[in-house]
């Protein structure tokens, strides 16, 4: 038995030496025959000698003999592949298999929808103005006619950074910044992110997008405001959409209005509609004529000039336009949702 075990070890060493000398198909075949030939191969002879051992000795020796056989076969196979070169390797690749698909990135649905809104206003001669997302109390509130301790400040839960710095709760501060720098005529929209201390739910988010607009010139009236917003909403939704203006209050406009459109999900026909609560209307815009006090704060003479302002939530409006029941879907990064809006 020990004699056989020694032989197995010996052949493992001599095979390694023989394999190292293989340089072509012919020498490969010679080494193969030397060890594995069915008639006189070294291993074939060792397998025959296995039969002469006592039955209880056979399993152990047989195991190491099989191990050596597998080792030699594997090594010869590797040598063959190494010699084959790239052409042979290519034959093994199935060129008829479909390729792996790569997904292209695309703009976020909210970004696309904001562009749609911007394009409508650009077409009406508005220009786009942007401003900082961190604002001072003055620009976010005071210049917009919210004096300190004014109850209207409580309408929005503000995220403060320090006593004077805050994350803007609306994009209206941009209007103040533009009016400080520029004299009328002014015709701008201000798109951007705004922040409020809200718990996310189907219709509220702590961060969302707004587009606000401001027009200041001689003789601007509520009729201009109404005509502009009607054109905007009909272009964005449809020519047939029903629109209504309701009286409202904002510190920075007088008179003020809220603008509703008919519910795009049930068109007012369902009492159980989750989007409009069965009322048939959804609020989409806040608007009004710029308060004379706001003009005074930026040194524009309210006796000479008048103007209107309006604002809408981009995410909220997108929800109605795409008939999505929950605003949070936009920010959950579920690719099955996001990809529906990808550019084709
Ligand atoms: Zn409805």
mmCIF file of C-alpha atoms and ligand atoms in Angstrom:
data_model
loop_
_atom_site.group_PDB
_atom_site.id
_atom_site.type_symbol
_atom_site.label_atom_id
_atom_site.label_comp_id
_atom_site.label_asym_id
_atom_site.label_seq_id
_atom_site.Cartn_x
_atom_site.Cartn_y
_atom_site.Cartn_z
ATOM 1 C CA UNK A 1 0.000 0.000 0.000
ATOM 2 C CA UNK A 2 2.752 2.420 0.945
ATOM 3 C CA UNK A 3 4.496 1.628 -2.281
ATOM 4 C CA UNK A 4 1.407 2.743 -4.232
ATOM 5 C CA UNK A 5 1.063 5.944 -2.182
ATOM 6 C CA UNK A 6 4.694 6.836 -2.870
ATOM 7 C CA UNK A 7 4.130 6.256 -6.582
ATOM 8 C CA UNK A 8 1.134 8.630 -6.602
ATOM 9 C CA UNK A 9 3.235 11.368 -5.001
ATOM 10 C CA UNK A 10 6.088 10.726 -7.392
ATOM 11 C CA UNK A 11 3.855 10.984 -10.480
ATOM 12 C CA UNK A 12 2.371 14.252 -9.222
ATOM 13 C CA UNK A 13 5.891 15.730 -9.203
ATOM 14 C CA UNK A 14 6.992 14.292 -12.546
ATOM 15 C CA UNK A 15 3.731 15.417 -14.148
ATOM 16 C CA UNK A 16 4.343 19.010 -13.022
ATOM 17 C CA UNK A 17 7.792 18.879 -14.612
ATOM 18 C CA UNK A 18 6.406 17.366 -17.835
ATOM 19 C CA UNK A 19 3.537 19.875 -17.965
ATOM 20 C CA UNK A 20 5.975 22.773 -17.607
ATOM 21 C CA UNK A 21 7.670 21.648 -20.848
ATOM 22 C CA UNK A 22 4.461 21.556 -22.920
ATOM 23 C CA UNK A 23 4.738 24.111 -25.727
ATOM 24 C CA UNK A 24 2.370 22.905 -28.471
ATOM 25 C CA UNK A 25 -0.506 20.547 -29.242
ATOM 26 C CA UNK A 26 1.903 17.684 -30.005
ATOM 27 C CA UNK A 27 3.803 17.804 -26.702
ATOM 28 C CA UNK A 28 0.493 18.210 -24.889
ATOM 29 C CA UNK A 29 -0.790 14.992 -26.462
ATOM 30 C CA UNK A 30 2.444 13.184 -25.529
ATOM 31 C CA UNK A 31 2.113 14.115 -21.850
ATOM 32 C CA UNK A 32 -1.531 13.138 -21.957
ATOM 33 C CA UNK A 33 -0.711 9.691 -23.367
ATOM 34 C CA UNK A 34 2.106 9.207 -20.894
ATOM 35 C CA UNK A 35 -0.207 9.571 -17.909
ATOM 36 C CA UNK A 36 -3.732 8.867 -19.102
ATOM 37 C CA UNK A 37 -3.432 6.435 -22.049
ATOM 38 C CA UNK A 38 -5.910 3.603 -21.596
ATOM 39 C CA UNK A 39 -3.304 0.951 -22.296
ATOM 40 C CA UNK A 40 0.021 2.008 -20.836
ATOM 41 C CA UNK A 41 -0.653 5.308 -19.071
ATOM 42 C CA UNK A 42 0.971 5.606 -15.621
ATOM 43 C CA UNK A 43 -2.356 6.208 -13.977
ATOM 44 C CA UNK A 44 -4.054 3.328 -15.804
ATOM 45 C CA UNK A 45 -1.366 1.016 -14.463
ATOM 46 C CA UNK A 46 -1.778 2.371 -10.930
ATOM 47 C CA UNK A 47 -5.556 1.812 -11.131
ATOM 48 C CA UNK A 48 -4.869 -1.824 -12.077
ATOM 49 C CA UNK A 49 -2.553 -2.235 -9.091
ATOM 50 C CA UNK A 50 -5.332 -0.908 -6.855
ATOM 51 C CA UNK A 51 -7.091 -4.247 -7.391
ATOM 52 C CA UNK A 52 -4.192 -6.097 -5.731
ATOM 53 C CA UNK A 53 -4.676 -4.244 -2.436
ATOM 54 C CA UNK A 54 -6.731 -5.565 0.450
ATOM 55 C CA UNK A 55 -10.374 -4.399 0.224
ATOM 56 C CA UNK A 56 -10.041 -2.213 3.374
ATOM 57 C CA UNK A 57 -7.014 -0.409 1.928
ATOM 58 C CA UNK A 58 -8.603 0.404 -1.446
ATOM 59 C CA UNK A 59 -10.840 3.395 -0.586
ATOM 60 C CA UNK A 60 -8.019 5.566 0.804
ATOM 61 C CA UNK A 61 -5.566 4.919 -2.012
ATOM 62 C CA UNK A 62 -8.343 5.062 -4.621
ATOM 63 C CA UNK A 63 -9.274 8.519 -3.357
ATOM 64 C CA UNK A 64 -5.786 9.961 -3.737
ATOM 65 C CA UNK A 65 -5.392 8.284 -7.126
ATOM 66 C CA UNK A 66 -8.643 9.899 -8.349
ATOM 67 C CA UNK A 67 -7.423 13.191 -6.946
ATOM 68 C CA UNK A 68 -4.283 12.968 -9.045
ATOM 69 C CA UNK A 69 -6.320 12.047 -12.146
ATOM 70 C CA UNK A 70 -8.570 15.103 -11.726
ATOM 71 C CA UNK A 71 -5.528 17.297 -11.159
ATOM 72 C CA UNK A 72 -3.842 16.087 -14.360
ATOM 73 C CA UNK A 73 -7.017 16.422 -16.452
ATOM 74 C CA UNK A 74 -7.673 19.949 -15.173
ATOM 75 C CA UNK A 75 -4.106 21.076 -15.762
ATOM 76 C CA UNK A 76 -4.082 19.677 -19.335
ATOM 77 C CA UNK A 77 -7.379 21.423 -20.068
ATOM 78 C CA UNK A 78 -5.931 24.761 -18.857
ATOM 79 C CA UNK A 79 -2.832 24.282 -20.978
ATOM 80 C CA UNK A 80 -5.007 23.622 -24.051
ATOM 81 C CA UNK A 81 -7.017 26.826 -23.435
ATOM 82 C CA UNK A 82 -3.888 28.893 -22.897
ATOM 83 C CA UNK A 83 -2.493 27.705 -26.221
ATOM 84 C CA UNK A 84 -5.810 28.227 -28.061
ATOM 85 C CA UNK A 85 -5.553 32.045 -28.177
ATOM 86 C CA UNK A 86 -8.323 34.664 -28.582
ATOM 87 C CA UNK A 87 -9.929 33.156 -31.697
ATOM 88 C CA UNK A 88 -10.687 29.891 -29.943
ATOM 89 C CA UNK A 89 -11.995 31.777 -26.904
ATOM 90 C CA UNK A 90 -14.296 33.810 -29.156
ATOM 91 C CA UNK A 91 -15.867 30.609 -30.498
ATOM 92 C CA UNK A 92 -17.085 29.881 -26.974
ATOM 93 C CA UNK A 93 -18.905 33.227 -26.710
ATOM 94 C CA UNK A 94 -22.514 32.994 -27.864
ATOM 95 C CA UNK A 95 -22.841 36.043 -30.070
ATOM 96 C CA UNK A 96 -26.551 35.436 -30.574
ATOM 97 C CA UNK A 97 -27.362 36.231 -26.915
ATOM 98 C CA UNK A 98 -29.048 39.633 -26.426
ATOM 99 C CA UNK A 99 -26.776 42.306 -24.935
ATOM 100 C CA UNK A 100 -27.176 43.638 -21.411
ATOM 101 C CA UNK A 101 -29.473 46.645 -21.457
ATOM 102 C CA UNK A 102 -28.200 49.876 -19.976
ATOM 103 C CA UNK A 103 -30.671 52.402 -18.640
ATOM 104 C CA UNK A 104 -30.122 56.044 -19.468
ATOM 105 C CA UNK A 105 -30.776 58.560 -16.753
ATOM 106 C CA UNK A 106 -33.491 61.125 -17.372
ATOM 107 C CA UNK A 107 -34.733 64.345 -15.764
ATOM 108 C CA UNK A 108 -36.898 63.932 -12.659
ATOM 109 C CA UNK A 109 -40.680 64.225 -13.350
ATOM 110 C CA UNK A 110 -40.929 67.346 -11.162
ATOM 111 C CA UNK A 111 -38.097 68.955 -13.105
ATOM 112 C CA UNK A 112 -39.821 68.130 -16.414
ATOM 113 C CA UNK A 113 -43.118 69.523 -15.174
ATOM 114 C CA UNK A 114 -41.436 72.706 -13.935
ATOM 115 C CA UNK A 115 -39.918 73.157 -17.403
ATOM 116 C CA UNK A 116 -43.382 72.812 -18.927
ATOM 117 C CA UNK A 117 -44.640 75.610 -16.639
ATOM 118 C CA UNK A 118 -41.597 77.774 -17.397
ATOM 119 C CA UNK A 119 -42.048 77.338 -21.154
ATOM 120 C CA UNK A 120 -45.631 78.621 -21.041
ATOM 121 C CA UNK A 121 -44.542 81.787 -19.215
ATOM 122 C CA UNK A 122 -41.449 82.258 -21.381
ATOM 123 C CA UNK A 123 -43.855 82.190 -24.348
ATOM 124 C CA UNK A 124 -45.792 85.088 -22.757
ATOM 125 C CA UNK A 125 -42.644 87.207 -22.420
ATOM 126 C CA UNK A 126 -41.761 86.427 -18.779
ATOM 127 C CA UNK A 127 -38.127 85.892 -17.776
ATOM 128 C CA UNK A 128 -36.800 83.504 -15.118
ATOM 129 C CA UNK A 129 -35.212 84.805 -11.891
ATOM 130 C CA UNK A 130 -33.742 82.719 -9.085
ATOM 131 C CA UNK A 131 -32.619 83.517 -5.550
ATOM 132 C CA UNK A 132 -31.054 82.000 -2.404
ATOM 133 C CA UNK A 133 -32.756 79.141 -0.540
ATOM 134 C CA UNK A 134 -31.458 80.467 2.798
ATOM 135 C CA UNK A 135 -33.082 83.826 3.434
ATOM 136 C CA UNK A 136 -33.196 86.525 6.075
ATOM 137 C CA UNK A 137 -36.354 87.220 8.028
ATOM 138 C CA UNK A 138 -36.564 90.565 6.220
ATOM 139 C CA UNK A 139 -36.810 89.124 2.691
ATOM 140 C CA UNK A 140 -38.974 86.131 3.604
ATOM 141 C CA UNK A 141 -41.434 88.060 5.792
ATOM 142 C CA UNK A 142 -40.970 91.713 6.644
ATOM 143 C CA UNK A 143 -40.526 93.190 3.161
ATOM 144 C CA UNK A 144 -43.580 91.166 2.113
ATOM 145 C CA UNK A 145 -45.705 92.958 4.679
ATOM 146 C CA UNK A 146 -45.503 90.353 7.464
ATOM 147 C CA UNK A 147 -44.500 92.557 10.433
ATOM 148 C CA UNK A 148 -42.926 90.762 13.447
ATOM 149 C CA UNK A 149 -45.543 88.826 15.453
ATOM 150 C CA UNK A 150 -48.033 89.068 12.581
ATOM 151 C CA UNK A 151 -50.401 86.082 12.900
ATOM 152 C CA UNK A 152 -50.029 85.230 9.201
ATOM 153 C CA UNK A 153 -46.456 84.091 9.967
ATOM 154 C CA UNK A 154 -47.984 81.176 11.852
ATOM 155 C CA UNK A 155 -49.630 79.894 8.661
ATOM 156 C CA UNK A 156 -46.312 78.330 7.747
ATOM 157 C CA UNK A 157 -44.078 76.448 10.122
ATOM 158 C CA UNK A 158 -40.723 77.963 9.344
ATOM 159 C CA UNK A 159 -37.386 76.167 9.653
ATOM 160 C CA UNK A 160 -35.000 78.644 11.297
ATOM 161 C CA UNK A 161 -31.211 78.411 11.038
ATOM 162 C CA UNK A 162 -30.616 81.275 13.476
ATOM 163 C CA UNK A 163 -32.782 84.110 14.831
ATOM 164 C CA UNK A 164 -32.481 85.948 11.555
ATOM 165 C CA UNK A 165 -31.703 83.205 8.980
ATOM 166 C CA UNK A 166 -34.246 80.694 7.758
ATOM 167 C CA UNK A 167 -35.002 78.282 4.913
ATOM 168 C CA UNK A 168 -37.342 80.252 2.656
ATOM 169 C CA UNK A 169 -40.997 79.264 3.009
ATOM 170 C CA UNK A 170 -41.883 80.621 -0.443
ATOM 171 C CA UNK A 171 -40.049 82.010 -3.478
ATOM 172 C CA UNK A 172 -41.537 85.503 -2.939
ATOM 173 C CA UNK A 173 -38.248 86.866 -1.490
ATOM 174 C CA UNK A 174 -36.896 86.700 -5.054
ATOM 175 C CA UNK A 175 -39.585 89.204 -6.091
ATOM 176 C CA UNK A 176 -38.355 91.662 -3.437
ATOM 177 C CA UNK A 177 -34.730 91.167 -4.513
ATOM 178 C CA UNK A 178 -35.630 91.841 -8.163
ATOM 179 C CA UNK A 179 -37.739 94.940 -7.380
ATOM 180 C CA UNK A 180 -34.887 96.371 -5.257
ATOM 181 C CA UNK A 181 -32.502 96.114 -8.186
ATOM 182 C CA UNK A 182 -34.716 96.856 -11.148
ATOM 183 C CA UNK A 183 -37.289 99.480 -12.078
ATOM 184 C CA UNK A 184 -40.569 98.494 -13.818
ATOM 185 C CA UNK A 185 -41.621 97.149 -16.230
ATOM 186 C CA UNK A 186 -41.003 93.799 -14.527
ATOM 187 C CA UNK A 187 -42.366 90.497 -15.819
ATOM 188 C CA UNK A 188 -40.729 87.521 -14.093
ATOM 189 C CA UNK A 189 -41.295 84.021 -12.735
ATOM 190 C CA UNK A 190 -39.298 82.579 -9.800
ATOM 191 C CA UNK A 191 -39.055 78.799 -9.750
ATOM 192 C CA UNK A 192 -37.293 77.004 -6.893
ATOM 193 C CA UNK A 193 -37.293 74.883 -3.751
ATOM 194 C CA UNK A 194 -39.113 75.995 -0.603
ATOM 195 C CA UNK A 195 -39.125 74.475 2.893
ATOM 196 C CA UNK A 196 -41.689 74.104 5.644
ATOM 197 C CA UNK A 197 -41.712 72.156 8.882
ATOM 198 C CA UNK A 198 -44.348 69.633 7.790
ATOM 199 C CA UNK A 199 -44.697 65.896 8.308
ATOM 200 C CA UNK A 200 -44.874 64.243 4.898
ATOM 201 C CA UNK A 201 -48.340 62.962 3.969
ATOM 202 C CA UNK A 202 -50.152 62.483 0.608
ATOM 203 C CA UNK A 203 -50.521 66.252 0.095
ATOM 204 C CA UNK A 204 -47.689 67.753 2.204
ATOM 205 C CA UNK A 205 -43.903 67.634 1.955
ATOM 206 C CA UNK A 206 -41.234 69.421 4.012
ATOM 207 C CA UNK A 207 -39.490 70.431 0.754
ATOM 208 C CA UNK A 208 -41.280 71.180 -2.469
ATOM 209 C CA UNK A 209 -41.067 73.334 -5.590
ATOM 210 C CA UNK A 210 -42.864 76.578 -6.280
ATOM 211 C CA UNK A 211 -43.185 78.806 -9.279
ATOM 212 C CA UNK A 212 -44.186 82.373 -8.489
ATOM 213 C CA UNK A 213 -44.745 85.223 -10.895
ATOM 214 C CA UNK A 214 -44.675 89.012 -10.692
ATOM 215 C CA UNK A 215 -45.739 91.698 -13.159
ATOM 216 C CA UNK A 216 -45.256 95.403 -12.420
ATOM 217 C CA UNK A 217 -45.975 98.222 -14.881
ATOM 218 C CA UNK A 218 -48.231 101.218 -15.496
ATOM 219 C CA UNK A 219 -51.929 100.370 -15.460
ATOM 220 C CA UNK A 220 -51.746 96.668 -14.572
ATOM 221 C CA UNK A 221 -55.186 95.479 -13.417
ATOM 222 C CA UNK A 222 -56.874 92.373 -12.053
ATOM 223 C CA UNK A 223 -58.097 91.680 -15.595
ATOM 224 C CA UNK A 224 -54.463 91.136 -16.674
ATOM 225 C CA UNK A 225 -53.954 88.733 -13.771
ATOM 226 C CA UNK A 226 -57.096 86.778 -14.620
ATOM 227 C CA UNK A 227 -56.349 86.584 -18.330
ATOM 228 C CA UNK A 228 -52.748 85.462 -17.769
ATOM 229 C CA UNK A 229 -53.644 82.732 -15.278
ATOM 230 C CA UNK A 230 -56.547 81.449 -17.388
ATOM 231 C CA UNK A 231 -54.293 81.180 -20.426
ATOM 232 C CA UNK A 232 -51.630 79.458 -18.332
ATOM 233 C CA UNK A 233 -54.000 76.856 -16.828
ATOM 234 C CA UNK A 234 -55.713 76.109 -20.153
ATOM 235 C CA UNK A 235 -52.344 75.571 -21.826
ATOM 236 C CA UNK A 236 -51.071 73.388 -18.979
ATOM 237 C CA UNK A 237 -54.209 71.248 -18.510
ATOM 238 C CA UNK A 238 -56.684 71.626 -21.369
ATOM 239 C CA UNK A 239 -58.659 74.247 -23.242
ATOM 240 C CA UNK A 240 -61.854 72.922 -21.651
ATOM 241 C CA UNK A 241 -60.770 72.971 -17.993
ATOM 242 C CA UNK A 242 -63.102 74.898 -15.660
ATOM 243 C CA UNK A 243 -61.453 77.624 -13.550
ATOM 244 C CA UNK A 244 -62.800 79.718 -10.673
ATOM 245 C CA UNK A 245 -61.411 82.605 -8.604
ATOM 246 C CA UNK A 246 -62.281 82.818 -4.894
ATOM 247 C CA UNK A 247 -61.583 85.830 -2.628
ATOM 248 C CA UNK A 248 -58.761 85.143 -0.162
ATOM 249 C CA UNK A 249 -56.147 86.887 1.977
ATOM 250 C CA UNK A 250 -52.353 87.189 1.700
ATOM 251 C CA UNK A 251 -50.341 89.917 3.491
ATOM 252 C CA UNK A 252 -48.503 90.889 0.292
ATOM 253 C CA UNK A 253 -51.461 91.226 -2.108
ATOM 254 C CA UNK A 254 -54.710 93.231 -1.995
ATOM 255 C CA UNK A 255 -57.187 92.108 -3.222
ATOM 256 C CA UNK A 256 -56.162 88.436 -3.102
ATOM 257 C CA UNK A 257 -57.650 85.353 -4.693
ATOM 258 C CA UNK A 258 -57.259 81.624 -4.688
ATOM 259 C CA UNK A 259 -57.651 79.886 -8.010
ATOM 260 C CA UNK A 260 -59.302 76.485 -8.318
ATOM 261 C CA UNK A 261 -59.584 74.117 -11.242
ATOM 262 C CA UNK A 262 -62.168 71.424 -11.645
ATOM 263 C CA UNK A 263 -60.941 68.066 -10.247
ATOM 264 C CA UNK A 264 -59.040 66.286 -13.010
ATOM 265 C CA UNK A 265 -59.579 62.866 -11.416
ATOM 266 C CA UNK A 266 -63.400 62.789 -11.060
ATOM 267 C CA UNK A 267 -64.410 66.019 -12.939
ATOM 268 C CA UNK A 268 -66.763 66.680 -10.038
ATOM 269 C CA UNK A 269 -68.732 63.485 -10.577
ATOM 270 C CA UNK A 270 -67.613 61.459 -7.545
ATOM 271 C CA UNK A 271 -68.677 62.217 -3.984
ATOM 272 C CA UNK A 272 -65.962 59.837 -2.691
ATOM 273 C CA UNK A 273 -63.059 61.271 -4.759
ATOM 274 C CA UNK A 274 -59.870 61.217 -2.641
ATOM 275 C CA UNK A 275 -58.274 64.086 -4.552
ATOM 276 C CA UNK A 276 -61.009 66.745 -4.245
ATOM 277 C CA UNK A 277 -62.827 65.233 -1.260
ATOM 278 C CA UNK A 278 -66.003 65.132 -3.326
ATOM 279 C CA UNK A 279 -66.161 68.901 -3.780
ATOM 280 C CA UNK A 280 -65.251 68.769 -7.473
ATOM 281 C CA UNK A 281 -62.640 71.596 -7.237
ATOM 282 C CA UNK A 282 -58.951 71.655 -6.288
ATOM 283 C CA UNK A 283 -57.024 74.764 -5.253
ATOM 284 C CA UNK A 284 -54.063 75.345 -7.508
ATOM 285 C CA UNK A 285 -52.850 78.962 -7.253
ATOM 286 C CA UNK A 286 -52.692 81.889 -4.868
ATOM 287 C CA UNK A 287 -52.731 85.327 -6.511
ATOM 288 C CA UNK A 288 -53.552 88.995 -6.109
ATOM 289 C CA UNK A 289 -52.650 92.614 -6.801
ATOM 290 C CA UNK A 290 -49.349 93.627 -5.154
ATOM 291 C CA UNK A 291 -50.051 95.435 -1.848
ATOM 292 C CA UNK A 292 -49.013 99.149 -2.023
ATOM 293 C CA UNK A 293 -46.988 98.657 1.180
ATOM 294 C CA UNK A 294 -44.772 96.073 -0.593
ATOM 295 C CA UNK A 295 -44.063 98.637 -3.354
ATOM 296 C CA UNK A 296 -43.153 101.246 -0.726
ATOM 297 C CA UNK A 297 -40.722 98.768 0.906
ATOM 298 C CA UNK A 298 -38.753 98.564 -2.356
ATOM 299 C CA UNK A 299 -39.088 102.264 -3.341
ATOM 300 C CA UNK A 300 -41.538 101.777 -6.197
ATOM 301 C CA UNK A 301 -44.236 104.483 -6.232
ATOM 302 C CA UNK A 302 -47.657 102.764 -5.868
ATOM 303 C CA UNK A 303 -49.333 105.895 -7.294
ATOM 304 C CA UNK A 304 -47.499 105.370 -10.584
ATOM 305 C CA UNK A 305 -47.243 101.596 -10.787
ATOM 306 C CA UNK A 306 -49.434 98.602 -10.099
ATOM 307 C CA UNK A 307 -48.814 94.902 -10.410
ATOM 308 C CA UNK A 308 -49.933 91.378 -9.725
ATOM 309 C CA UNK A 309 -48.293 88.309 -8.240
ATOM 310 C CA UNK A 310 -49.180 84.628 -8.174
ATOM 311 C CA UNK A 311 -47.702 81.350 -6.977
ATOM 312 C CA UNK A 312 -48.281 77.626 -7.350
ATOM 313 C CA UNK A 313 -46.791 74.430 -5.949
ATOM 314 C CA UNK A 314 -45.130 72.463 -8.741
ATOM 315 C CA UNK A 315 -45.396 69.066 -7.007
ATOM 316 C CA UNK A 316 -49.042 69.622 -6.083
ATOM 317 C CA UNK A 317 -49.963 70.722 -9.612
ATOM 318 C CA UNK A 318 -48.034 67.779 -11.108
ATOM 319 C CA UNK A 319 -50.077 65.506 -8.866
ATOM 320 C CA UNK A 320 -53.299 66.763 -10.494
ATOM 321 C CA UNK A 321 -51.843 66.839 -13.996
ATOM 322 C CA UNK A 322 -50.617 63.228 -13.794
ATOM 323 C CA UNK A 323 -53.482 62.091 -11.512
ATOM 324 C CA UNK A 324 -51.134 60.806 -8.809
ATOM 325 C CA UNK A 325 -52.858 60.229 -5.448
ATOM 326 C CA UNK A 326 -49.769 60.741 -3.229
ATOM 327 C CA UNK A 327 -47.141 63.498 -3.589
ATOM 328 C CA UNK A 328 -44.515 61.440 -1.718
ATOM 329 C CA UNK A 329 -44.193 59.078 -4.723
ATOM 330 C CA UNK A 330 -42.117 61.782 -6.433
ATOM 331 C CA UNK A 331 -39.345 61.479 -3.843
ATOM 332 C CA UNK A 332 -39.341 57.773 -2.952
ATOM 333 C CA UNK A 333 -36.963 56.961 -5.837
ATOM 334 C CA UNK A 334 -38.956 53.912 -6.891
ATOM 335 C CA UNK A 335 -37.646 53.380 -10.418
ATOM 336 C CA UNK A 336 -40.908 51.700 -11.500
ATOM 337 C CA UNK A 337 -42.621 55.033 -10.784
ATOM 338 C CA UNK A 338 -39.896 57.400 -12.001
ATOM 339 C CA UNK A 339 -39.311 55.588 -15.320
ATOM 340 C CA UNK A 340 -42.897 56.209 -16.424
ATOM 341 C CA UNK A 341 -41.919 59.853 -16.944
ATOM 342 C CA UNK A 342 -38.580 59.208 -18.685
ATOM 343 C CA UNK A 343 -38.044 60.915 -22.026
ATOM 344 C CA UNK A 344 -38.720 58.437 -24.810
HETATM 345 ZN ZN1 LIG B 1 -62.380 64.720 -7.577
#
